[in-house]
Short mmCIF file of C-alpha atoms in Angstrom, two decimals:
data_model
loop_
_atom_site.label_atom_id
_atom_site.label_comp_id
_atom_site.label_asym_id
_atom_site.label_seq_id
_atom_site.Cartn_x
_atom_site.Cartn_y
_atom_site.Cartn_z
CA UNK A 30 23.72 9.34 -22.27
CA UNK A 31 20.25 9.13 -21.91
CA UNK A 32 18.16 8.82 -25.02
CA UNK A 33 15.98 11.88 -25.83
CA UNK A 34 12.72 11.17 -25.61
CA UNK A 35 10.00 11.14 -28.73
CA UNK A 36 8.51 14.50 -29.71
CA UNK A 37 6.21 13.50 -32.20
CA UNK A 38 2.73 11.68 -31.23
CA UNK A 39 3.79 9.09 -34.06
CA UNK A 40 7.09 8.71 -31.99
CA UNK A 41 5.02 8.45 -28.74
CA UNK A 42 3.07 5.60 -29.97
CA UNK A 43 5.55 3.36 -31.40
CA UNK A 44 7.56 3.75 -28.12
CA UNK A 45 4.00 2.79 -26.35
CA UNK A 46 3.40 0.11 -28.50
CA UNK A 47 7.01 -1.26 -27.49
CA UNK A 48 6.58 -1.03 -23.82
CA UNK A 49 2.83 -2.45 -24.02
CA UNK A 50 4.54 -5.73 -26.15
CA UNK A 51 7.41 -6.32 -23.51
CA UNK A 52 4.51 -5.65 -20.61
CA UNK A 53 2.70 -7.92 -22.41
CA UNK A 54 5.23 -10.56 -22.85
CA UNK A 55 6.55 -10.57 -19.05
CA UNK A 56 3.53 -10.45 -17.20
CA UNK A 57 2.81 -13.74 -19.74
CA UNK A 58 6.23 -14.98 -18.90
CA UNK A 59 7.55 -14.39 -15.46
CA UNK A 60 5.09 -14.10 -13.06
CA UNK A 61 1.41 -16.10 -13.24
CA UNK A 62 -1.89 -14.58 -12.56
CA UNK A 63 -3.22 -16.10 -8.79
CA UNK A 64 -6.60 -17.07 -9.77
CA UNK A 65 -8.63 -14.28 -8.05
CA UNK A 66 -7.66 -16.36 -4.82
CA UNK A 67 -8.47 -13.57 -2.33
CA UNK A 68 -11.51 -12.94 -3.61
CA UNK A 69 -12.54 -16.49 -3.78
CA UNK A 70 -12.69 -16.55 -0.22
CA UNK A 71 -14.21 -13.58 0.60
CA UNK A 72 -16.94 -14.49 -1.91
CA UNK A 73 -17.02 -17.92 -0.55
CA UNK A 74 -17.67 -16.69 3.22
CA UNK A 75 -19.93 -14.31 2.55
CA UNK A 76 -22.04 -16.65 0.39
CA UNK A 77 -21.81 -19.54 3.36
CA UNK A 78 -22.77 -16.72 5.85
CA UNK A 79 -26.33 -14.81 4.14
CA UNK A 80 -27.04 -17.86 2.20
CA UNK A 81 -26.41 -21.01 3.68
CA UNK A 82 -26.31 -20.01 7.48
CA UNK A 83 -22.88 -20.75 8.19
CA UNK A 84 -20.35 -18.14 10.44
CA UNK A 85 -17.79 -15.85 8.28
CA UNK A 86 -14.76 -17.64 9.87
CA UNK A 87 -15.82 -21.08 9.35
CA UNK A 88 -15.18 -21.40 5.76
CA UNK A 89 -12.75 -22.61 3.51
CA UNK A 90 -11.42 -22.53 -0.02
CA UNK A 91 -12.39 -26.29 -1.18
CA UNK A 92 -8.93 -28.26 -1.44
CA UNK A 93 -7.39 -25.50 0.95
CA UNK A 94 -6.99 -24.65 4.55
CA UNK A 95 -8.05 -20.74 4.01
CA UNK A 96 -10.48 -19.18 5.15
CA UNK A 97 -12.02 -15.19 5.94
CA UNK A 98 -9.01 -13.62 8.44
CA UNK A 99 -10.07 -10.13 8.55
CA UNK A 100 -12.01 -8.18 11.13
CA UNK A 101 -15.69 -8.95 11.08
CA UNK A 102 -16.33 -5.18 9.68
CA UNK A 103 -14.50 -5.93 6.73
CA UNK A 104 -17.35 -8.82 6.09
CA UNK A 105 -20.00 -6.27 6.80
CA UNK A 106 -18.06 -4.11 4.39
CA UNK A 107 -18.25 -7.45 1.67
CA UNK A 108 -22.20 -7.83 2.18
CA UNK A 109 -22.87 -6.54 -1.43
CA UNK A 110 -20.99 -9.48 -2.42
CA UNK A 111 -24.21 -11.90 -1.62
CA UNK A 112 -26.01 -9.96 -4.61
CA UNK A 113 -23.68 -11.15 -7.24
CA UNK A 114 -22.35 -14.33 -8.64
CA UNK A 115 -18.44 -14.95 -8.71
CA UNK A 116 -17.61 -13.31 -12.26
CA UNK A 117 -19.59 -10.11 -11.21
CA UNK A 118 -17.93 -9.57 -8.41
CA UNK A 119 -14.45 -10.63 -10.12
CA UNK A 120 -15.01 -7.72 -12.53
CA UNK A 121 -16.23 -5.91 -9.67
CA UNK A 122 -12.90 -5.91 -8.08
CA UNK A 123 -11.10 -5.13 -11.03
CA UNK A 124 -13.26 -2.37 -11.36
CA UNK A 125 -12.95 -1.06 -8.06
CA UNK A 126 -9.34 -1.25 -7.84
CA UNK A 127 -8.84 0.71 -11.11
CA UNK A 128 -10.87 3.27 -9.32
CA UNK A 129 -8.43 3.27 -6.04
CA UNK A 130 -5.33 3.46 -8.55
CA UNK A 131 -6.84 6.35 -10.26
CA UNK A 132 -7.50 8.22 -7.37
CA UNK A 133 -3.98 7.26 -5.38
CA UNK A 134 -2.08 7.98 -9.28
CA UNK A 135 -4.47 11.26 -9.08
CA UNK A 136 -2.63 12.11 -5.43
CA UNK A 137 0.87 11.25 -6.42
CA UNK A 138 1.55 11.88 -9.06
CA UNK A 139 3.73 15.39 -10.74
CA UNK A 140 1.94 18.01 -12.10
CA UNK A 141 4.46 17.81 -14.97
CA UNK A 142 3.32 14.39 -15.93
CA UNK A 143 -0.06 15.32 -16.24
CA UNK A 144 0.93 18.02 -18.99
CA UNK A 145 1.98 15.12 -21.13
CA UNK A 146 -1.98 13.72 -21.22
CA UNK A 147 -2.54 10.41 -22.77
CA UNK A 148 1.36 9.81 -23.56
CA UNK A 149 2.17 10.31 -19.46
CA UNK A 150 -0.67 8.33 -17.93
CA UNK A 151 0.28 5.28 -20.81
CA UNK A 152 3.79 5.33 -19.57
CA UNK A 153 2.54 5.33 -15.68
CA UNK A 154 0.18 2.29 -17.03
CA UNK A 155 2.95 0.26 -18.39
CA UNK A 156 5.46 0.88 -15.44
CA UNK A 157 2.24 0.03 -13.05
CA UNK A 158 1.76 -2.74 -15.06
CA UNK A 159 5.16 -4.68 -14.10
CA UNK A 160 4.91 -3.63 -10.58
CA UNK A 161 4.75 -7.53 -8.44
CA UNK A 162 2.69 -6.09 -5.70
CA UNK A 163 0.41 -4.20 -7.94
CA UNK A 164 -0.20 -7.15 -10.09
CA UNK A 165 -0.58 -9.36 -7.47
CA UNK A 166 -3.19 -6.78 -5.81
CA UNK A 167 -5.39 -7.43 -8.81
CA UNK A 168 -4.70 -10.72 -9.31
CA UNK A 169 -5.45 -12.17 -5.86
CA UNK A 170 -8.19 -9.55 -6.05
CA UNK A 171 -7.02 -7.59 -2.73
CA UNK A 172 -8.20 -4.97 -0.96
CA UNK A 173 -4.71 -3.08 -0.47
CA UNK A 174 -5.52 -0.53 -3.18
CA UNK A 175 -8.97 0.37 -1.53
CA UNK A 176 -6.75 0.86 2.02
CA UNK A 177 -4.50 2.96 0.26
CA UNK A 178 -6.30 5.30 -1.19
CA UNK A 179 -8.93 5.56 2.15
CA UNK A 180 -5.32 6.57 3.68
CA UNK A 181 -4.05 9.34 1.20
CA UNK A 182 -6.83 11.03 0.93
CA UNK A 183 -6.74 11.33 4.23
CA UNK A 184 -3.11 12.52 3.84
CA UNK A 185 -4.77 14.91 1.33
CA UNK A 186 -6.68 16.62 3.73
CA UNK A 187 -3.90 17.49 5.89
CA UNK A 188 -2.24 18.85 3.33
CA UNK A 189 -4.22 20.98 2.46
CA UNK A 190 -5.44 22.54 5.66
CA UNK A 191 -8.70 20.41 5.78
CA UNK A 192 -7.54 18.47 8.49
CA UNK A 193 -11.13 18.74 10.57
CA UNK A 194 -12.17 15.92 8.02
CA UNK A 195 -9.47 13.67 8.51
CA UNK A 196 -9.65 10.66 10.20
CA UNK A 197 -12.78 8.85 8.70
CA UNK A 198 -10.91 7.45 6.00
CA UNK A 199 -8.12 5.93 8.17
CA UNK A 200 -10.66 4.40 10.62
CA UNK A 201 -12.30 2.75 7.72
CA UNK A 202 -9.03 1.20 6.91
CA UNK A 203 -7.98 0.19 10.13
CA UNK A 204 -11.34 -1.25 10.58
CA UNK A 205 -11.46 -3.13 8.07
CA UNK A 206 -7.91 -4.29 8.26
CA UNK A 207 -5.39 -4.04 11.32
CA UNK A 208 -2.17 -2.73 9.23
CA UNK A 209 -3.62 0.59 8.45
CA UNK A 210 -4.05 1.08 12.61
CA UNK A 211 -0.36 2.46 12.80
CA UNK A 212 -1.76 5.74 10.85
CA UNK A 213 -3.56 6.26 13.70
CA UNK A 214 -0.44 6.15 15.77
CA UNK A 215 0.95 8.45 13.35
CA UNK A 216 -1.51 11.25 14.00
CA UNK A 217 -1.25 10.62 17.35
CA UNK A 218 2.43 11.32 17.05
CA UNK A 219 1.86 14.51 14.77
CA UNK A 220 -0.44 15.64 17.68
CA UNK A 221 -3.51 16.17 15.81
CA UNK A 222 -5.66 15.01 18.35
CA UNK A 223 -9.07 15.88 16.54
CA UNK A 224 -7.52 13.39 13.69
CA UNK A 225 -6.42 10.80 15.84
CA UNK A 226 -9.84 11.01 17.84
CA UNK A 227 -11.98 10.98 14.40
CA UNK A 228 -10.00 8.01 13.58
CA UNK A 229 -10.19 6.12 16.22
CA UNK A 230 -14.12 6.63 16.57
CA UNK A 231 -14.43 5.87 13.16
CA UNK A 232 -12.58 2.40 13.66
CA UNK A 233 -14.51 1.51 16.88
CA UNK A 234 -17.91 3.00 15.82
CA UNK A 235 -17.16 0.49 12.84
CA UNK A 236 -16.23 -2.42 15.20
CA UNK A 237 -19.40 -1.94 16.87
CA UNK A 238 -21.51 -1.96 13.90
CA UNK A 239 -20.03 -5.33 13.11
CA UNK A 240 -20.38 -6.52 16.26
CA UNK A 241 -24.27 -5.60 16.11
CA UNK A 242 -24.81 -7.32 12.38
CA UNK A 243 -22.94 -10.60 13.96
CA UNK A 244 -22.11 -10.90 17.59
CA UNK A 245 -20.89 -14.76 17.12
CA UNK A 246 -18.20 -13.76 14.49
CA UNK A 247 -16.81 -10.60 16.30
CA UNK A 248 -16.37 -12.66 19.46
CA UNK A 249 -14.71 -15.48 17.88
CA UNK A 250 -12.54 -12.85 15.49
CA UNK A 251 -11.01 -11.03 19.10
CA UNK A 252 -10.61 -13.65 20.99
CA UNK A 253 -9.33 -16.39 19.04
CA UNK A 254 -8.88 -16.02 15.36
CA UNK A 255 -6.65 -12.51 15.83
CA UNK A 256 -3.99 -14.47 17.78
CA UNK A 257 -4.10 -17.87 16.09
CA UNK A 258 -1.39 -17.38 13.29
CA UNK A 259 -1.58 -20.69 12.00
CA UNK A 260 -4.53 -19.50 10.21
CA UNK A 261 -2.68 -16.65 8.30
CA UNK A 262 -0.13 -18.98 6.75
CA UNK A 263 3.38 -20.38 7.29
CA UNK A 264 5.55 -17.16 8.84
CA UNK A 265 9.15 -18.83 6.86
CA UNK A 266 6.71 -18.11 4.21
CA UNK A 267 9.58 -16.57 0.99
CA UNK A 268 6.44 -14.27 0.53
CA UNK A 269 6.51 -12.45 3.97
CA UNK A 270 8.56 -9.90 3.47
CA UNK A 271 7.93 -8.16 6.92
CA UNK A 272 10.85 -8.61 9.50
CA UNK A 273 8.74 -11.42 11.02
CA UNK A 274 9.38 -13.03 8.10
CA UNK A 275 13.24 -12.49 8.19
CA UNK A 276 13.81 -13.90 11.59
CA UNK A 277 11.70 -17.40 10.43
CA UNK A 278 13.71 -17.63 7.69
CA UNK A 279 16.67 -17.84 9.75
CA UNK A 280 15.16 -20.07 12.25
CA UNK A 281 14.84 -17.60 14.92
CA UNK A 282 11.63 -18.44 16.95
CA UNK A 283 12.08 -16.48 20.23
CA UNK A 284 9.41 -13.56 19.82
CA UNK A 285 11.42 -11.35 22.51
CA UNK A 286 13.89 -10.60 19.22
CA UNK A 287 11.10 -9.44 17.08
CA UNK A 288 9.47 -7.21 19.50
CA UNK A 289 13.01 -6.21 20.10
CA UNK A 290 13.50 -5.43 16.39
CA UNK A 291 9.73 -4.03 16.51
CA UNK A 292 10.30 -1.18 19.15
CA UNK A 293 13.54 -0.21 17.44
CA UNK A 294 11.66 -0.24 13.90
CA UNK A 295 8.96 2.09 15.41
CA UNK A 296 11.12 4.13 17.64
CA UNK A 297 13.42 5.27 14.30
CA UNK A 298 9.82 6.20 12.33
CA UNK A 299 8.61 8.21 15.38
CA UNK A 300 11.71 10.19 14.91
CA UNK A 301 11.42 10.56 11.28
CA UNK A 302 8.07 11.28 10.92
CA UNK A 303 8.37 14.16 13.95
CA UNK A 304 10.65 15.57 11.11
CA UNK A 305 8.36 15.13 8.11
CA UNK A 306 5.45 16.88 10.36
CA UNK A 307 7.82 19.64 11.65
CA UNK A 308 8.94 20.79 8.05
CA UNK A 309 4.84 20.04 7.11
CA UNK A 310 5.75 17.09 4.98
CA UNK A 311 2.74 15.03 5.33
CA UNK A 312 4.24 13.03 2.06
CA UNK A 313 6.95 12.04 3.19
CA UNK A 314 5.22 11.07 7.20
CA UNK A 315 2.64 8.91 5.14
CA UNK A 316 5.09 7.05 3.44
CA UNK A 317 7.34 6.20 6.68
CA UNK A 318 4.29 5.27 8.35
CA UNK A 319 3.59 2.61 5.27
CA UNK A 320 7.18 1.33 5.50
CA UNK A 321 7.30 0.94 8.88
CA UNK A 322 3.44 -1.01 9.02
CA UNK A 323 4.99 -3.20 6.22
CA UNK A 324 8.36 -3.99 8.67
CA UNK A 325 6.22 -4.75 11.92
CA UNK A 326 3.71 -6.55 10.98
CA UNK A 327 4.05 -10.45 11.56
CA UNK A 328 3.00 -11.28 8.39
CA UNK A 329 3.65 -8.94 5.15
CA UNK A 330 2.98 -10.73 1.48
CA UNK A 331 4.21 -9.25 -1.51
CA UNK A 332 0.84 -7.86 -2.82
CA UNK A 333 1.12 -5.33 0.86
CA UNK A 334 4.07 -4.05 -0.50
CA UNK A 335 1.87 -1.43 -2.55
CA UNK A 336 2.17 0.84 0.46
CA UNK A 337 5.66 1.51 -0.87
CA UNK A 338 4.47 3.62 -3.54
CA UNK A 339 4.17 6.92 -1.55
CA UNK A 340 7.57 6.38 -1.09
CA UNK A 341 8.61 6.29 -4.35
CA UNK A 342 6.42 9.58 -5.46
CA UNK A 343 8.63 10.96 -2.35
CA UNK A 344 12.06 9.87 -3.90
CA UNK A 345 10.84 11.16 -7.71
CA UNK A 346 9.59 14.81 -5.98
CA UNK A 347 12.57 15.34 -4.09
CA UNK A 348 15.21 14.53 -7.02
CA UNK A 349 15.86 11.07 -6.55
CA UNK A 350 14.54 9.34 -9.63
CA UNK A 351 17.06 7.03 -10.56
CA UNK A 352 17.55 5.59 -6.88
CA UNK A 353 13.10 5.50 -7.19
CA UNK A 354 13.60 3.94 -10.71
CA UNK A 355 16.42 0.97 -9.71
CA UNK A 356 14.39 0.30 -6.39
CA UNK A 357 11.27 0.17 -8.67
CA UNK A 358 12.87 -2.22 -11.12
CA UNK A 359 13.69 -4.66 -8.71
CA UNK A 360 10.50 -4.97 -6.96
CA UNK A 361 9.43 -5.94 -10.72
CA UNK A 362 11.85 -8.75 -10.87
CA UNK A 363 9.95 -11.40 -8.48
CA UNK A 364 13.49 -11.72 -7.20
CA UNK A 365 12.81 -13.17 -3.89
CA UNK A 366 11.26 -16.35 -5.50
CA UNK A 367 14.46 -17.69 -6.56
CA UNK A 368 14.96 -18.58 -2.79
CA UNK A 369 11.69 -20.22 -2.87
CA UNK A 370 12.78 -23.91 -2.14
CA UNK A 371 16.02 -23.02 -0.15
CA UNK A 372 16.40 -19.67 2.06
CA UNK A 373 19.72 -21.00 3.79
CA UNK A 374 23.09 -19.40 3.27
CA UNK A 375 24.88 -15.84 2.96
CA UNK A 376 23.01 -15.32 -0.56
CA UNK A 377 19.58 -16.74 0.94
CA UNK A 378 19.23 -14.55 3.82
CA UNK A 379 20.27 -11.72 1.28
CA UNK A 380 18.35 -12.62 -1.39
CA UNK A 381 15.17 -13.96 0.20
CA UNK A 382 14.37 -10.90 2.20
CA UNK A 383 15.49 -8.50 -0.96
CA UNK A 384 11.89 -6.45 -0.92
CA UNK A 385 11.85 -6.19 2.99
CA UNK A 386 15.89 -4.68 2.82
CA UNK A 387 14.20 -2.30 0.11
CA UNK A 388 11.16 -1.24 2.64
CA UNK A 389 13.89 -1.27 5.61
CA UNK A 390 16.31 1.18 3.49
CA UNK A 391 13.43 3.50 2.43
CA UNK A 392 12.48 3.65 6.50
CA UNK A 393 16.38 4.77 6.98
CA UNK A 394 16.98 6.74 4.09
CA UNK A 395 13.58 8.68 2.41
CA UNK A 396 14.14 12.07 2.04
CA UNK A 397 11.86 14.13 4.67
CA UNK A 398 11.42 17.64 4.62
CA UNK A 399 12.35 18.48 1.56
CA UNK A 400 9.13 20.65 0.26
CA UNK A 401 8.38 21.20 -3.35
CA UNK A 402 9.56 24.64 -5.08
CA UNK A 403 6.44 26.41 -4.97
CA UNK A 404 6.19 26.22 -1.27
CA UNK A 405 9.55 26.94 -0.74
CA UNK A 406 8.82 30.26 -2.80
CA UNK A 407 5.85 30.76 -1.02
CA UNK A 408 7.59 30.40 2.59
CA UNK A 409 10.35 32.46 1.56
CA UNK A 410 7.64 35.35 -0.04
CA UNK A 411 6.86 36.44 4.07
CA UNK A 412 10.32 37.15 4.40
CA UNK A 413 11.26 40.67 5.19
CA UNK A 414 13.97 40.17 2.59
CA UNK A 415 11.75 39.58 -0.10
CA UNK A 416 13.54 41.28 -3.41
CA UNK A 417 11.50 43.93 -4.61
CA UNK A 418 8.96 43.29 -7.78
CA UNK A 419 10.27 43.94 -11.15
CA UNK A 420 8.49 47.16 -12.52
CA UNK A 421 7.81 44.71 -15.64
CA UNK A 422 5.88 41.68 -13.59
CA UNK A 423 3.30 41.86 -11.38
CA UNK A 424 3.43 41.65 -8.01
CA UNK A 425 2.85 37.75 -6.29
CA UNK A 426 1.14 37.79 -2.75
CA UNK A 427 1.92 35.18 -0.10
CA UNK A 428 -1.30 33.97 -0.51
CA UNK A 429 -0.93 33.53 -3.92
CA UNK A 430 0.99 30.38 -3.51
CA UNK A 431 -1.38 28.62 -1.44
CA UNK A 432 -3.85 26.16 -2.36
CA UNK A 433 -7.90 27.09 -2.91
CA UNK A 434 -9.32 24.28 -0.18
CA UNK A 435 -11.89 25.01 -2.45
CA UNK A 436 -10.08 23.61 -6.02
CA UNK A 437 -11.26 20.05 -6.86
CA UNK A 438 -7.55 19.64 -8.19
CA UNK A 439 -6.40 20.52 -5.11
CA UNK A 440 -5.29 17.13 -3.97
CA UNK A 441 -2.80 16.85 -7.27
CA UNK A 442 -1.79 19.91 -8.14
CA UNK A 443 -0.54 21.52 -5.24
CA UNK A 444 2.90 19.79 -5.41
CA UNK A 445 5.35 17.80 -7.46
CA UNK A 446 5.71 14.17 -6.83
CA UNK A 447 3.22 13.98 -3.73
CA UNK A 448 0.04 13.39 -1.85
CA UNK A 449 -0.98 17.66 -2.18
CA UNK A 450 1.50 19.94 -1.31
CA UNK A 451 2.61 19.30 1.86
CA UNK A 452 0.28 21.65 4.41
CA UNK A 453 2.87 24.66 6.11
CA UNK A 454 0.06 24.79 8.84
CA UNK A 455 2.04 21.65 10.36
CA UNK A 456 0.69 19.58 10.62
CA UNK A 457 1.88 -4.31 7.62
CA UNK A 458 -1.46 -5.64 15.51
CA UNK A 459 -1.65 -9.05 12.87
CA UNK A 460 -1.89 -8.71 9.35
CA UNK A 461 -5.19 -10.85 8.62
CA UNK A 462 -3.35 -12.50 5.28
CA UNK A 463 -3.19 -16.04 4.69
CA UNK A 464 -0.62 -16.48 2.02
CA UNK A 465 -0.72 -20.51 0.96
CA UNK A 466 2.07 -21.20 2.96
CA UNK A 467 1.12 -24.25 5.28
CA UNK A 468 0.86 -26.32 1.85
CA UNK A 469 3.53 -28.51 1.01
CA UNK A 470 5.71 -27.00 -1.40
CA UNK A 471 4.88 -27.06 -5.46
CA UNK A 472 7.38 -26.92 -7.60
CA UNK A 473 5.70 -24.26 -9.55
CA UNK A 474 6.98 -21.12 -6.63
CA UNK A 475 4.31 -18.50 -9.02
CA UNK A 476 1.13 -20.91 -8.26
CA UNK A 477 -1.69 -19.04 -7.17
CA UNK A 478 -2.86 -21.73 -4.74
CA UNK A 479 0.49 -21.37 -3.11
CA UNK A 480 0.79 -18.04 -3.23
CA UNK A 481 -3.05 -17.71 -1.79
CA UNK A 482 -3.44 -14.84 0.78
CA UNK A 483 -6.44 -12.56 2.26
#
């Protein structure tokens, strides 16, 4: 039976100040902080390129063979970095990823939890808080929270019948990073064709920009650096959890069985996300799309997996908690490390690859259609077999169910567990990550040199 939970603010605190102690004593424990690795080498290329004349993809990490691997728009993107020295920008980062966590936890999360105030958002803290891929994000200072939220707000717009706006902040994304392109592909198979085409300009107009600033870099980027892999890191990598990585784990080299495995990955979320856009789930379509860009792309590290949490707002809105909580927990564990040395055997191939079997289960199994209760009220209020109004309550319009586009809490309020409530009007190319995996192996698996990425 499950405990009740505390009803007094004294109560509330002391169960805080548990959680905070055994957050506190894990993230100390288990897993090791990776040295702001990431943001080393962004830092480090930018500074070679506006103040010592060198190109973007030219440097490298002293003691290390990594270097800048994203589009050249994501440098152009990085410029304010040549203002600052390393710890500014360090608490920079931090800074700006608490601001993309607010604003994604500000999307997805329940109405219900915000009624709780400083008691709800601790507990979301402390469960955020043990979460590998979020604590890598910050650690390696990434840019995946950034991407994200560019994404769901996007998502947001759609939603909530704004969808002449969307676009701009999934071009950004796929601009600056290749992963977020499949979004594209999603609005593309949603058929909204002013999205798609806003996107798309966005990413290209971007592109160009880039290409302007540095014409060098952006020729060297597309022509060579995109297809040389050997510069985003060892593919048998235990970190890659994309099915990429699966198939170098078990020694499979022939890249006619991942694009095999590729087209059958994307062919399942075309399906799936026809039905989220049909029933005017864009939840449920964003998260598939995240699952499946996770799955296809040839390299997909640990701290990528934060594109998973849509998914889990989707399994907590449509009455799935405990399958959301026991997925959650085990994508706390850093499970897939034990295999770090040795990925061989029944238990290896199982074991090794646990976080991409949990992205590969949500593709197959995340709820999709299922709307929140208001709008299935609302949809069912137009019916001609609407019960009459009680002579003691007033009488609700259709309309009164609908979201103001005008309501600044629009985006978080409109539904339970989701990115806005889902709008009735219907509507992982490379990953540019080098995860130190071409070192040879330390026998400390949490390093932050090993575990390296951008």
């Amino acid at each position: 039976m499950t405990p009740a939970p505390p009803r007094t603010d004294r109560g509330r605190l002391l169960l805080l100040l548990a959680l905070a102690t055994a957050v506190t004593v894990f993230t100390a424990t288990v897993p090791l902080l990776r040295d702001w690795f990431d943001l080393r080498v962004y830092y480090g290329s930018i500074d070679t390129w506006v103040h010592h004349g060198g190109r973007i993809y030219d440097y490298r990490v002293p003691g290390t063979t990594y270097g800048f691997t994203y589009p050249p728009f994501a440098a152009v993107a990085m410029l304010p970095m040549a203002l600052l020295d390393l710890r500014t920008a360090i608490a920079a980062a931090l800074l700006l990823n608490l601001a993309a966590l607010a604003v994604i936890l500000r999307l997805l999360t329940v109405p219900e939890w915000r009624r709780h105030g400083w008691y709800g958002w601790a507990l979301i803290a402390c469960l955020l808080a043990l979460f590998e891929p979020l604590r890598d994000t910050f650690s390696f200072g990434q840019v995946n929270l950034l991407l994200l939220a560019l994404v769901l707000t996007d998502a947001a717009l759609l939603a909530t019948g704004r969808g002449r706006r969307a676009g701009i902040g999934i071009g950004l994304a796929a601009a600056i990073k290749l992963t977020p392109a499949l979004f594209i592909g999603l609005l593309l198979v949603a058929r909204r064709w002013r999205a798609a085409a806003l996107a798309t300009a966005v990413a290209l107009g971007a592109t160009a920009l880039a290409a302007w600033v540095d014409a060098d870099a952006s020729r060297f980027y597309w022509t060579d650096a995109l297809w040389d892999t050997s510069r985003v890191g060892r593919l048998g990598y235990v970190s890659n959890q994309s099915v990429q990585g699966i198939l170098a784990r078990l020694g499979e080299p022939d890249r006619a069985v991942w694009a095999a495995a590729v087209l059958l990955i994307l062919g399942v979320w075309a399906l799936r996300v026809r039905r989220a856009v049909a029933a005017g789930d864009w939840t449920s379509a964003f998260a598939l799309t995240g699952l499946a860009a996770c799955l296809v792309s040839p390299i997909t590290w640990v701290h990528h997996l934060v594109w998973l949490l849509p998914s889990f707002a989707v399994l907590i809105r449509t009455g799935h908690p405990r399958i959301a909580g026991a997925l959650y927990a085990v994508l706390c564990t850093s499970v897939v490390w034990l295999w770090f040395d040795d990925a061989s055997g029944v238990d290896g191939f199982l074991g090794s690859n646990t976080y991409a079997w949990i992205t590969l289960g949500l593709l197959l199994w995340l709820p999709v259609g299922q709307l929140p209760s208001d709008r299935r009220t609302g949809s069912r209020s137009t019916s001609t077999t609407t019960a009459a109004p009680s002579p003691t309550a007033p009488t609700i319009s259709p309309a009164s169910v609908q979201a103001e586009p005008g309501s600044s809490g629009t985006a978080a309020a409109a539904a339970a567990g989701s990115v806005v409530a889902p709008g009735r009007a219907g509507a992982r190319g490379a990953s540019s990550e080098p995860t130190g995996s071409t070192l040879a192996a330390d026998r400390n698996p949490q390093s932050s040199s090993e575990r390296a990425s951008s």
